[in-house]
Amino acid sequence: MLAFNKPNGGIRPIAIGTTFRRLVSKLICQIIKSESGRIVCPQQLGFGTQMGCEKIIHTVRSLIHSSLDSENILLKLDFKNAFNTIERDIMLKSFQEKFPDLYPFVWQSYRYPTNLFYDSKLILSQTGCQQGDPLGPLLFSLCIQPLVQQLNSQLNLFYLDDGTLGADPKVVLSDLQEIIKYGSEIGLELNPSKCELFFCSGIDQSILTSFQTVAPGIKIVSKSNLSILGSPIFLDYVEELASKKLDNLQALFRNLEQLHPQMAYFIIKNCLLIPKFTYFLRTTPLFLFPTFLEKAYILLKDTLQSILNIPLDNHNLVQATLPIKLGGLGIRTLTDICLPAFISSAYGAFDFIKLLFPVYSDAVNLCHVSEAILLWSGKTNNSTPPTDPGIQKEWDEVISKQTLTSLSSSLKSDKDIARLKALQAKESGSWLHALPSSFVGTLMESKSFQIAIALRLGCKICHVHQCICGETVDSFGHHPLNCAKSRGRFSRHSAINNIISRSFASCNIPTLLEPSGISRMDGRRPDGMTLIPWSHGKSLIWDFTCIDTLASSHLQSSLKCEGSTAESATQSKKRKYNNLTSNYIFVAFAVETFGPWCKDAKDLVFQLGRRLLSTSGDPRCVNFLRQRIGIAVQQGNATSILGSFPSSNSLEEIFHL
């Protein structure tokens, strides 16, 4: 065990443990998770219970708001170094009684004192469950279960060592005395200075005195600073806590400007903003604070413009905040998620709340839920609520599709409409899911990534200039994508054929690029061929092509259906190679500049993915293949645009990015 200093003094011992011990502990947790959850519920929600924190918060908030005219009080409990002080003999006995078959392993883990290293000192740890042990939360919960079951408060909920009691003051005081008494028997000591007392209808001095006698130093909290498990109970405290979180986020955003733009984008999407706020959004009615949400929206806009170095108008930003599968960047805003998160969390907690307090007959009766549903209905044109209201994604999808509909109807250019339609193809956003890494070839050059994002969002990329072919390139940079003198088409063609060839090689199928002796009627060769049979005793030959989605000759087709331009290119390829189909399996691998693939390309990648899975055992291999191809397409687009500029000592003279 290693000891680390706590921010406010003291030390926190952390058990590293051997890999095998931790693995066995995790397996035991999985085996007994459901059973242990039934043992400690409904009072304890820290182990074996989904949404434990959220259930406690929604329960406390709803009950407190319905009790504001009563004499009830709320007591938050805190113990001194709880996990490290419980008596091990009691802890082991509690586990043995419930799970005798698994007891030998736990006994072996805790039969001897643990060496605790602090600086150069060695301390013997002889009490408590080890922090870092996957079984620690269960061991602690089982140890305090007899105490928790003895308490008489109407509200009696524990999340590990965080307890919350609520009832008539006399009942709560009696429970507090019992906690102090029983706690001393098992090694737990109350920490009065961190305990908090809330009076539903105003402070009663005599009641306060009686509590201070039992727990000297206990704190009084009000509506303006009452929180449970990090979530504010009253609206008075919401904006203060939310602003602190946003300030921390802003500091992190500033650091992102020092990173590669693709890395910064990946971190924002997967690690910051929504990931940082998810718990807060699910447990707090943040949708009631539009000013704060607007502030967060502006921060996101400024950050994206900084790291991507592209101008974002309202249309661009709305699209950017859509899910990737709907043509966006997958960077959701707090405004987008606050309603789906809160509503689904409340519905997920409802059955538990109803079990404890049958007075709640409908989830809509829970605190702030009716307001949330009303706002959600307004944003979705009174859409029907999802069939499973406890799933956040289902509430969110309705909002996202409504946003996409509104965005589509506001687009005036045929090119913008076709662009947005093409981006909704499954393969169009695969490159945005890739983990940016130079080691596996998924890290794009900085300007290439910025150009790819600008193309996807329909942003202005460059000043109007003359292409090397003599044609005019507008500010959106579309012409080079279909230019006969484009420099990007050759690098893209080579890159994707190499990716396909290496995929075959990973399946132990050798290939040959541009095989001689195999030609179509005009004498030109296909791009590649397998040197052993692929299927039905025939070798496979493929030919790759990338078609501009927005080219004048393809625009009407692209407007009708995403991927139609790629399908047209496929049929053209098949006609050209018709003379080879009797002896070979021919696949036209056609993709569009804005992402869609033809059906034959999808089928080939799917088949390659199945064979890669049998070879590598990695179920993600087909997704990795899609990502690599998607990145190669976007790299080619960027190279084409960059190659359209006249010779210049400084690209910055004419280029926005």
Coordinates of C-alpha atoms in Angstrom, one line a residue, residues 86-618:
I86 CA -13.5 -0.5 10.5
E87 CA -12.5 -3.6 12.4
R88 CA -11.3 -6.3 10.1
D89 CA -12.6 -9.2 12.2
I90 CA -16.1 -7.7 12.0
M91 CA -15.7 -7.0 8.3
L92 CA -14.5 -10.6 7.6
K93 CA -17.3 -12.1 9.7
S94 CA -19.9 -10.0 7.8
F95 CA -18.6 -11.3 4.5
Q96 CA -18.4 -14.9 5.7
E97 CA -22.1 -14.9 6.8
K98 CA -23.3 -13.8 3.4
F99 CA -20.8 -15.5 1.0
P100 CA -19.1 -18.4 2.8
D101 CA -17.9 -20.0 -0.4
L102 CA -15.9 -17.0 -1.3
Y103 CA -14.7 -16.2 2.2
P104 CA -11.3 -18.0 1.9
F105 CA -10.0 -15.6 -0.7
V106 CA -11.0 -12.6 1.3
W107 CA -9.5 -14.1 4.4
Q108 CA -6.2 -14.6 2.6
S109 CA -6.3 -11.0 1.5
Y110 CA -6.8 -9.6 5.0
R111 CA -5.5 -12.2 7.5
Y112 CA -2.2 -10.3 7.9
P113 CA -1.5 -6.6 8.4
T114 CA -0.7 -4.7 5.2
N115 CA 2.6 -2.9 4.7
L116 CA 1.9 0.8 4.2
F117 CA 4.7 2.9 2.7
Y118 CA 4.8 6.6 3.5
D119 CA 7.9 8.4 2.3
S120 CA 10.7 6.2 3.8
K121 CA 8.5 4.9 6.6
L122 CA 6.8 1.6 6.9
I123 CA 3.5 1.4 8.8
L124 CA 1.5 -1.7 9.5
S125 CA -2.1 -1.3 8.3
Q126 CA -4.2 -3.6 10.5
T127 CA -7.7 -2.1 10.2
G128 CA -10.2 -1.4 7.5
C129 CA -10.6 -2.5 3.9
Q130 CA -7.9 -1.5 1.5
Q131 CA -8.8 1.5 -0.7
G132 CA -8.1 0.3 -4.2
D133 CA -9.4 -3.2 -3.5
P134 CA -12.3 -3.9 -5.9
L135 CA -14.0 -5.7 -3.0
G136 CA -13.6 -2.8 -0.6
P137 CA -17.0 -1.1 -1.2
L138 CA -18.8 -4.4 -0.7
L139 CA -16.9 -5.2 2.5
F140 CA -17.6 -1.8 3.9
S141 CA -21.3 -2.0 3.0
L142 CA -21.8 -5.4 4.6
C143 CA -20.0 -4.2 7.7
I144 CA -22.4 -1.3 8.3
Q145 CA -25.5 -3.1 7.1
P146 CA -26.7 -4.1 10.6
L147 CA -26.4 -0.5 11.7
V148 CA -28.3 0.9 8.7
Q149 CA -31.1 -1.6 9.2
Q150 CA -31.6 -0.4 12.8
L151 CA -32.3 3.2 11.9
N152 CA -35.8 4.5 12.0
S153 CA -35.7 7.7 9.9
Q154 CA -38.1 7.9 7.1
L155 CA -35.3 8.8 4.8
N156 CA -32.4 6.5 5.4
L157 CA -30.0 6.2 2.5
F158 CA -26.3 5.5 2.4
Y159 CA -23.8 5.6 -0.5
L160 CA -20.9 3.8 1.2
D161 CA -19.7 6.2 3.9
D162 CA -22.0 9.1 2.9
G163 CA -25.2 8.8 4.8
T164 CA -28.4 10.9 4.6
L165 CA -31.2 10.8 7.2
G166 CA -34.4 12.7 7.1
A167 CA -37.4 12.6 9.4
D168 CA -38.8 14.2 12.6
P169 CA -36.0 15.7 14.6
K170 CA -36.5 13.3 17.5
V171 CA -36.2 10.3 15.2
V172 CA -33.1 11.6 13.5
L173 CA -31.5 12.5 16.8
S174 CA -32.1 9.0 18.1
D175 CA -30.6 7.5 15.0
L176 CA -27.6 9.7 15.3
Q177 CA -27.0 8.5 18.8
E178 CA -27.3 4.9 17.6
I179 CA -24.8 5.5 14.8
I180 CA -22.3 6.9 17.3
K181 CA -22.8 4.0 19.6
Y182 CA -22.7 1.2 17.0
G183 CA -20.0 2.9 15.1
S184 CA -17.6 2.8 18.0
E185 CA -18.1 -1.0 18.2
I186 CA -17.0 -1.6 14.6
G187 CA -14.3 1.1 14.5
L188 CA -16.2 4.0 12.9
E189 CA -16.0 7.5 14.4
L190 CA -18.3 10.3 13.4
N191 CA -16.7 13.5 12.1
P192 CA -19.1 16.2 13.4
S193 CA -17.3 19.0 11.8
K194 CA -18.2 17.6 8.3
C195 CA -21.7 16.6 9.2
E196 CA -24.5 18.9 8.0
L197 CA -28.0 19.7 9.3
F198 CA -30.8 21.2 7.2
F199 CA -34.1 22.5 8.7
C200 CA -37.0 22.2 6.3
S201 CA -39.0 25.0 7.8
G202 CA -36.4 27.2 9.6
I203 CA -33.9 26.7 12.3
D204 CA -35.2 25.6 15.7
Q205 CA -32.7 26.6 18.3
S206 CA -33.6 23.9 20.9
I207 CA -33.4 21.2 18.3
L208 CA -30.0 22.6 17.1
T209 CA -28.7 22.6 20.7
S210 CA -29.7 18.9 21.2
F211 CA -27.8 17.9 18.0
Q212 CA -24.8 20.0 18.9
T213 CA -24.7 18.3 22.3
V214 CA -24.5 14.9 20.6
A215 CA -22.3 16.0 17.8
P216 CA -20.3 19.2 18.7
G217 CA -19.3 21.3 15.7
I218 CA -22.1 20.0 13.4
K219 CA -22.7 22.5 10.5
I220 CA -26.0 24.2 9.6
V221 CA -26.7 24.4 5.8
S222 CA -29.4 26.3 4.0
K223 CA -31.0 26.2 0.5
S224 CA -28.1 28.2 -0.8
N225 CA -25.5 25.5 0.0
L226 CA -27.2 22.2 0.5
S227 CA -25.9 19.4 -1.8
I228 CA -26.1 15.7 -1.8
L229 CA -23.2 13.6 -3.3
G230 CA -22.0 16.7 -5.2
S231 CA -25.4 17.7 -6.6
P232 CA -27.4 20.8 -5.4
I233 CA -30.8 20.1 -4.0
F234 CA -32.3 23.6 -4.4
L235 CA -32.1 25.9 -7.4
D236 CA -30.4 28.5 -5.1
Y237 CA -27.2 26.5 -5.3
V238 CA -27.2 25.3 -8.9
E239 CA -25.6 28.2 -10.7
E240 CA -22.8 28.6 -8.2
L241 CA -21.7 24.9 -8.5
A242 CA -22.2 24.9 -12.3
S243 CA -20.1 28.0 -12.7
K244 CA -17.2 26.4 -10.7
K245 CA -17.3 23.5 -13.1
L246 CA -17.4 25.7 -16.1
D247 CA -14.4 27.7 -14.8
N248 CA -12.4 24.5 -14.4
L249 CA -13.5 23.5 -17.9
Q250 CA -12.4 26.9 -19.4
A251 CA -8.9 26.4 -17.9
L252 CA -8.7 23.0 -19.5
F253 CA -9.9 24.4 -22.9
R254 CA -7.1 27.0 -22.8
N255 CA -4.5 24.2 -22.6
L256 CA -6.0 22.5 -25.6
E257 CA -4.8 25.3 -27.9
Q258 CA -1.3 24.0 -27.4
L259 CA -2.2 20.6 -28.9
H260 CA -2.6 19.2 -32.4
P261 CA -6.1 20.2 -33.5
Q262 CA -7.2 16.6 -34.1
M263 CA -6.1 15.6 -30.6
A264 CA -7.8 18.7 -29.1
Y265 CA -11.0 17.8 -30.9
F266 CA -10.9 14.2 -29.7
I267 CA -10.4 15.3 -26.1
I268 CA -13.3 17.7 -26.2
K269 CA -15.6 15.2 -27.7
N270 CA -14.7 12.2 -25.5
C271 CA -13.2 13.6 -22.3
L272 CA -14.4 17.1 -21.7
L273 CA -17.6 19.2 -21.7
I274 CA -20.4 16.5 -21.7
P275 CA -18.3 13.8 -20.1
K276 CA -17.3 16.2 -17.4
F277 CA -20.9 17.4 -16.9
T278 CA -22.9 14.2 -17.4
Y279 CA -23.4 13.4 -13.7
F280 CA -24.3 17.0 -13.0
L281 CA -26.7 17.2 -15.9
R282 CA -28.5 14.0 -14.9
T283 CA -29.0 15.0 -11.3
T284 CA -29.5 18.8 -11.6
P285 CA -32.2 20.8 -13.4
L286 CA -29.7 22.9 -15.3
F287 CA -32.2 23.5 -18.0
L288 CA -33.8 26.1 -15.8
F289 CA -30.7 28.3 -16.2
P290 CA -30.6 29.5 -19.8
T291 CA -28.1 32.3 -19.1
F292 CA -25.6 29.8 -17.8
L293 CA -26.2 27.4 -20.8
E294 CA -25.6 30.3 -23.2
K295 CA -22.4 31.1 -21.5
A296 CA -21.2 27.5 -21.9
Y297 CA -22.3 27.6 -25.6
I298 CA -20.2 30.7 -26.3
L299 CA -17.2 29.1 -24.6
L300 CA -17.5 26.0 -26.8
K301 CA -17.8 28.2 -29.9
D302 CA -14.8 30.2 -29.1
T303 CA -12.8 27.1 -28.2
L304 CA -13.7 25.3 -31.5
Q305 CA -12.8 28.4 -33.6
S306 CA -9.5 28.6 -31.8
I307 CA -8.4 24.9 -32.1
L308 CA -9.9 24.4 -35.6
N309 CA -8.9 27.9 -36.9
I310 CA -12.1 28.2 -38.9
P311 CA -14.9 30.8 -38.8
L312 CA -18.2 29.3 -37.4
D313 CA -21.6 30.9 -38.0
N314 CA -24.8 29.8 -36.4
H315 CA -25.5 27.1 -39.1
N316 CA -21.9 25.7 -38.8
L317 CA -22.1 25.5 -35.0
V318 CA -25.5 23.9 -34.9
Q319 CA -24.3 21.2 -37.3
A320 CA -21.1 20.8 -35.3
T321 CA -23.1 20.0 -32.2
L322 CA -25.1 17.2 -33.9
P323 CA -24.2 13.6 -33.4
I324 CA -21.7 12.3 -36.0
K325 CA -24.2 9.9 -37.5
L326 CA -26.4 12.9 -38.3
G327 CA -23.7 14.9 -40.0
G328 CA -22.2 16.7 -37.0
L329 CA -18.9 16.5 -35.1
G330 CA -20.5 14.8 -32.1
I331 CA -19.6 17.6 -29.7
R332 CA -22.8 18.0 -27.9
T333 CA -23.7 21.1 -25.9
L334 CA -25.0 21.4 -22.4
T335 CA -28.2 22.8 -23.9
D336 CA -28.6 19.7 -26.0
I337 CA -28.1 17.2 -23.3
C338 CA -29.5 18.8 -20.1
L339 CA -33.2 17.8 -20.7
P340 CA -32.6 14.2 -22.0
A341 CA -30.1 13.6 -19.1
F342 CA -32.3 14.9 -16.3
I343 CA -35.5 13.3 -17.5
S344 CA -34.0 9.9 -18.1
S345 CA -32.3 9.9 -14.8
A346 CA -35.5 10.8 -13.0
Y347 CA -37.4 8.1 -14.7
G348 CA -34.6 5.6 -14.0
A349 CA -34.9 6.5 -10.3
F350 CA -38.7 6.5 -10.1
D351 CA -39.2 2.8 -9.3
F352 CA -36.9 3.1 -6.4
I353 CA -38.5 6.3 -5.1
K354 CA -42.0 4.7 -5.4
L355 CA -40.8 1.7 -3.4
L356 CA -39.7 3.9 -0.5
F357 CA -42.5 6.5 -0.8
P358 CA -45.6 5.1 -2.5
V359 CA -47.1 8.6 -2.6
Y360 CA -45.3 9.2 -5.8
S361 CA -47.6 7.5 -8.4
D362 CA -45.9 9.0 -11.5
A363 CA -42.4 10.1 -12.4
V364 CA -43.8 13.4 -13.6
N365 CA -44.6 14.2 -10.0
L366 CA -41.0 14.1 -9.1
C367 CA -39.3 17.4 -8.5
H368 CA -38.7 19.5 -11.7
V369 CA -39.6 16.6 -14.0
S370 CA -42.9 18.1 -15.3
E371 CA -41.0 21.3 -16.1
A372 CA -38.3 19.3 -18.0
I373 CA -40.9 17.3 -20.0
L374 CA -42.8 20.5 -20.9
L375 CA -39.5 22.1 -22.2
W376 CA -38.6 18.9 -24.1
S377 CA -42.0 18.9 -25.8
G378 CA -41.6 22.5 -26.9
K379 CA -38.2 21.7 -28.4
T380 CA -39.5 18.6 -30.3
N381 CA -42.9 20.0 -31.6
N382 CA -44.8 18.0 -29.0
S383 CA -43.3 14.6 -30.0
T384 CA -44.4 11.5 -28.3
P385 CA -42.1 10.6 -25.3
P386 CA -39.9 7.5 -25.9
T387 CA -41.2 4.0 -25.0
D388 CA -38.3 3.5 -22.5
P389 CA -38.1 6.9 -20.7
G390 CA -35.2 5.7 -18.6
I391 CA -32.7 5.8 -21.5
Q392 CA -31.1 9.1 -22.2
K393 CA -30.3 8.3 -25.8
E394 CA -33.9 8.0 -26.7
W395 CA -34.9 11.4 -25.4
D396 CA -31.8 12.9 -27.1
E397 CA -32.4 11.3 -30.5
V398 CA -35.7 13.1 -30.8
I399 CA -34.1 16.4 -30.1
S400 CA -31.2 15.7 -32.4
K401 CA -33.5 14.7 -35.3
Q402 CA -35.6 17.8 -34.8
T403 CA -32.5 20.0 -34.9
L404 CA -31.3 18.3 -38.1
T405 CA -34.8 18.8 -39.7
S406 CA -34.7 22.5 -38.7
L407 CA -31.1 22.9 -40.0
S408 CA -31.9 21.1 -43.3
S409 CA -34.9 23.3 -43.9
S410 CA -32.8 26.5 -43.4
L411 CA -30.2 25.5 -46.0
K412 CA -30.7 27.3 -49.3
S413 CA -27.9 26.0 -51.4
D414 CA -28.3 22.6 -53.2
K415 CA -24.7 21.9 -52.4
D416 CA -25.3 22.4 -48.7
I417 CA -28.3 20.2 -48.8
A418 CA -26.4 17.5 -50.7
R419 CA -23.4 17.8 -48.4
L420 CA -25.5 17.4 -45.2
K421 CA -27.3 14.4 -46.8
A422 CA -24.1 12.7 -47.7
L423 CA -22.6 13.2 -44.2
Q424 CA -25.4 11.1 -42.7
A425 CA -24.1 7.9 -44.4
K426 CA -22.6 5.5 -41.9
E427 CA -19.1 5.7 -43.4
S428 CA -19.0 9.5 -43.6
G429 CA -18.1 10.1 -40.0
S430 CA -15.9 7.0 -39.3
W431 CA -12.7 9.1 -39.5
L432 CA -14.0 11.3 -36.6
H433 CA -14.1 8.3 -34.3
A434 CA -10.4 7.5 -34.9
L435 CA -8.0 7.8 -32.0
P436 CA -5.4 10.2 -33.3
S437 CA -2.1 8.4 -33.3
S438 CA 0.9 8.7 -35.5
F439 CA 1.9 5.1 -34.6
V440 CA -1.2 3.6 -36.4
G441 CA -1.5 6.2 -39.1
T442 CA -4.6 7.9 -37.8
L443 CA -3.1 11.3 -37.0
M444 CA -3.8 13.7 -39.8
E445 CA -1.6 16.7 -40.6
S446 CA -2.9 19.7 -38.7
K447 CA -4.1 21.8 -41.7
S448 CA -5.5 18.7 -43.4
F449 CA -7.6 18.0 -40.3
Q450 CA -8.8 21.6 -40.2
I451 CA -9.7 21.6 -43.9
A452 CA -11.6 18.3 -43.5
I453 CA -13.6 19.8 -40.6
A454 CA -14.3 23.0 -42.6
L455 CA -15.5 20.9 -45.6
R456 CA -17.8 18.8 -43.4
L457 CA -19.4 21.9 -41.7
G458 CA -19.6 24.0 -44.9
C459 CA -17.3 26.7 -43.6
K460 CA -15.3 29.1 -45.7
I461 CA -11.8 27.6 -46.2
C462 CA -9.9 30.1 -48.4
H463 CA -10.1 33.4 -50.3
V464 CA -11.4 33.2 -53.8
H465 CA -8.4 32.4 -56.1
Q466 CA -7.6 30.8 -59.4
C467 CA -6.8 27.1 -59.5
I468 CA -3.7 25.9 -61.2
C469 CA -6.0 24.6 -63.9
G470 CA -7.3 28.1 -64.6
E471 CA -10.8 27.7 -63.0
T472 CA -12.0 29.9 -60.1
V473 CA -12.0 28.4 -56.6
D474 CA -14.6 29.9 -54.4
S475 CA -14.3 30.5 -50.6
F476 CA -15.6 27.0 -49.8
G477 CA -12.9 25.2 -51.8
H478 CA -15.1 22.8 -53.6
H479 CA -13.6 23.0 -57.2
P480 CA -10.3 21.2 -56.4
L481 CA -12.2 18.1 -55.2
N482 CA -13.2 17.5 -58.8
C483 CA -10.3 19.1 -60.7
A484 CA -8.6 17.0 -63.3
K485 CA -5.2 18.5 -62.2
S486 CA -5.9 17.8 -58.5
R487 CA -2.8 16.7 -56.6
G488 CA -4.8 15.0 -54.0
R489 CA -6.4 12.3 -56.1
F490 CA -3.1 10.4 -56.7
S491 CA -2.0 10.4 -53.0
R492 CA -5.5 9.3 -51.9
H493 CA -5.6 6.6 -54.6
S494 CA -2.3 5.2 -53.5
A495 CA -3.0 5.4 -49.8
I496 CA -6.4 3.6 -49.9
N497 CA -5.1 0.8 -52.2
N498 CA -2.2 0.3 -49.7
I499 CA -4.7 0.1 -46.9
I500 CA -6.8 -2.5 -48.7
S501 CA -3.7 -4.5 -49.6
R502 CA -2.4 -4.5 -46.0
S503 CA -5.8 -5.6 -44.8
F504 CA -5.7 -8.6 -47.1
A505 CA -2.1 -9.3 -45.9
S506 CA -3.4 -9.3 -42.3
C507 CA -5.8 -12.0 -43.3
N508 CA -2.9 -14.0 -44.7
I509 CA -4.0 -13.3 -48.3
P510 CA -1.2 -12.0 -50.5
T511 CA -2.0 -9.3 -53.0
L512 CA -0.5 -7.6 -56.0
L513 CA -1.1 -3.9 -56.8
E514 CA -1.7 -3.0 -60.4
P515 CA -1.2 -6.6 -61.6
S516 CA 0.1 -7.0 -65.1
G517 CA -1.6 -9.4 -67.5
I518 CA -5.0 -8.3 -66.3
S519 CA -6.6 -5.4 -68.2
R520 CA -9.9 -4.1 -69.3
M521 CA -10.8 -3.4 -72.9
D522 CA -8.9 -0.1 -72.9
G523 CA -5.7 -1.7 -71.7
R524 CA -5.8 -0.1 -68.2
R525 CA -5.2 -2.4 -65.2
P526 CA -7.2 -2.7 -62.0
D527 CA -5.7 -1.4 -58.8
G528 CA -5.1 -4.7 -57.0
M529 CA -5.7 -8.5 -57.0
T530 CA -5.4 -11.4 -54.5
L531 CA -2.8 -13.9 -55.4
I532 CA -4.9 -16.8 -54.0
P533 CA -8.6 -17.4 -54.4
W534 CA -10.9 -15.2 -52.3
S535 CA -14.2 -17.0 -52.9
H536 CA -15.6 -19.8 -55.1
G537 CA -12.1 -20.6 -56.3
K538 CA -11.6 -17.2 -57.8
S539 CA -9.2 -14.4 -57.0
L540 CA -10.6 -11.0 -56.2
I541 CA -9.6 -7.9 -58.1
W542 CA -10.6 -4.4 -57.0
D543 CA -10.5 -1.0 -58.5
F544 CA -10.7 2.2 -56.4
T545 CA -12.3 5.5 -57.3
C546 CA -13.2 8.6 -55.4
I547 CA -16.0 10.7 -56.8
D548 CA -16.8 14.3 -55.8
T549 CA -20.2 14.4 -54.1
L550 CA -20.9 18.0 -55.1
A551 CA -19.6 18.0 -58.7
S552 CA -22.1 19.6 -61.1
S553 CA -22.5 16.4 -62.9
H554 CA -23.3 14.5 -59.7
L555 CA -25.2 17.1 -57.7
Q556 CA -28.8 16.1 -58.6
S557 CA -28.0 12.5 -57.8
S558 CA -26.5 13.4 -54.5
L559 CA -29.6 15.4 -53.6
K560 CA -31.8 12.4 -54.0
C561 CA -30.0 9.9 -51.8
E562 CA -26.7 9.7 -50.0
G563 CA -24.3 7.4 -51.7
S564 CA -26.0 7.5 -55.1
T565 CA -23.0 9.1 -56.7
A566 CA -20.8 6.3 -55.5
E567 CA -23.2 3.7 -56.8
S568 CA -23.2 5.3 -60.2
A569 CA -19.4 5.1 -60.2
T570 CA -19.6 1.5 -59.3
Q571 CA -21.9 0.6 -62.2
S572 CA -19.5 2.5 -64.6
K573 CA -16.5 0.5 -63.3
K574 CA -18.4 -2.8 -63.7
R575 CA -19.2 -2.0 -67.3
K576 CA -15.5 -1.2 -68.0
Y577 CA -14.3 -4.5 -66.3
N578 CA -17.1 -6.6 -67.6
N579 CA -14.6 -8.8 -69.6
L580 CA -12.9 -9.9 -66.3
T581 CA -15.9 -11.1 -64.3
S582 CA -16.0 -14.6 -65.7
N583 CA -12.6 -15.5 -64.3
Y584 CA -12.4 -13.1 -61.3
I585 CA -14.5 -11.6 -58.6
F586 CA -14.5 -7.9 -59.4
V587 CA -15.2 -5.3 -56.7
A588 CA -15.5 -1.6 -57.6
F589 CA -14.4 0.3 -54.5
A590 CA -16.2 3.6 -55.0
V591 CA -16.3 6.3 -52.3
E592 CA -17.4 10.0 -52.3
T593 CA -15.4 13.0 -51.2
F594 CA -17.9 13.6 -48.4
G595 CA -17.8 10.1 -47.2
P596 CA -20.5 7.7 -48.6
W597 CA -19.4 4.3 -50.0
C598 CA -20.9 2.1 -52.6
K599 CA -22.5 -1.1 -51.5
D600 CA -19.7 -3.3 -53.0
A601 CA -17.1 -1.4 -50.9
K602 CA -19.2 -1.9 -47.8
D603 CA -19.5 -5.6 -48.4
L604 CA -15.8 -6.0 -49.1
V605 CA -14.8 -4.2 -45.9
F606 CA -17.4 -6.3 -43.9
Q607 CA -16.0 -9.5 -45.3
L608 CA -12.4 -8.3 -44.6
G609 CA -13.5 -7.4 -41.1
R610 CA -14.8 -10.9 -40.4
R611 CA -11.5 -12.5 -41.6
L612 CA -9.5 -9.9 -39.6
L613 CA -11.5 -10.8 -36.5
S614 CA -10.8 -14.5 -36.9
T615 CA -7.1 -13.7 -37.3
S616 CA -6.6 -11.0 -34.7
G617 CA -9.5 -11.7 -32.3
D618 CA -10.2 -7.9 -32.1

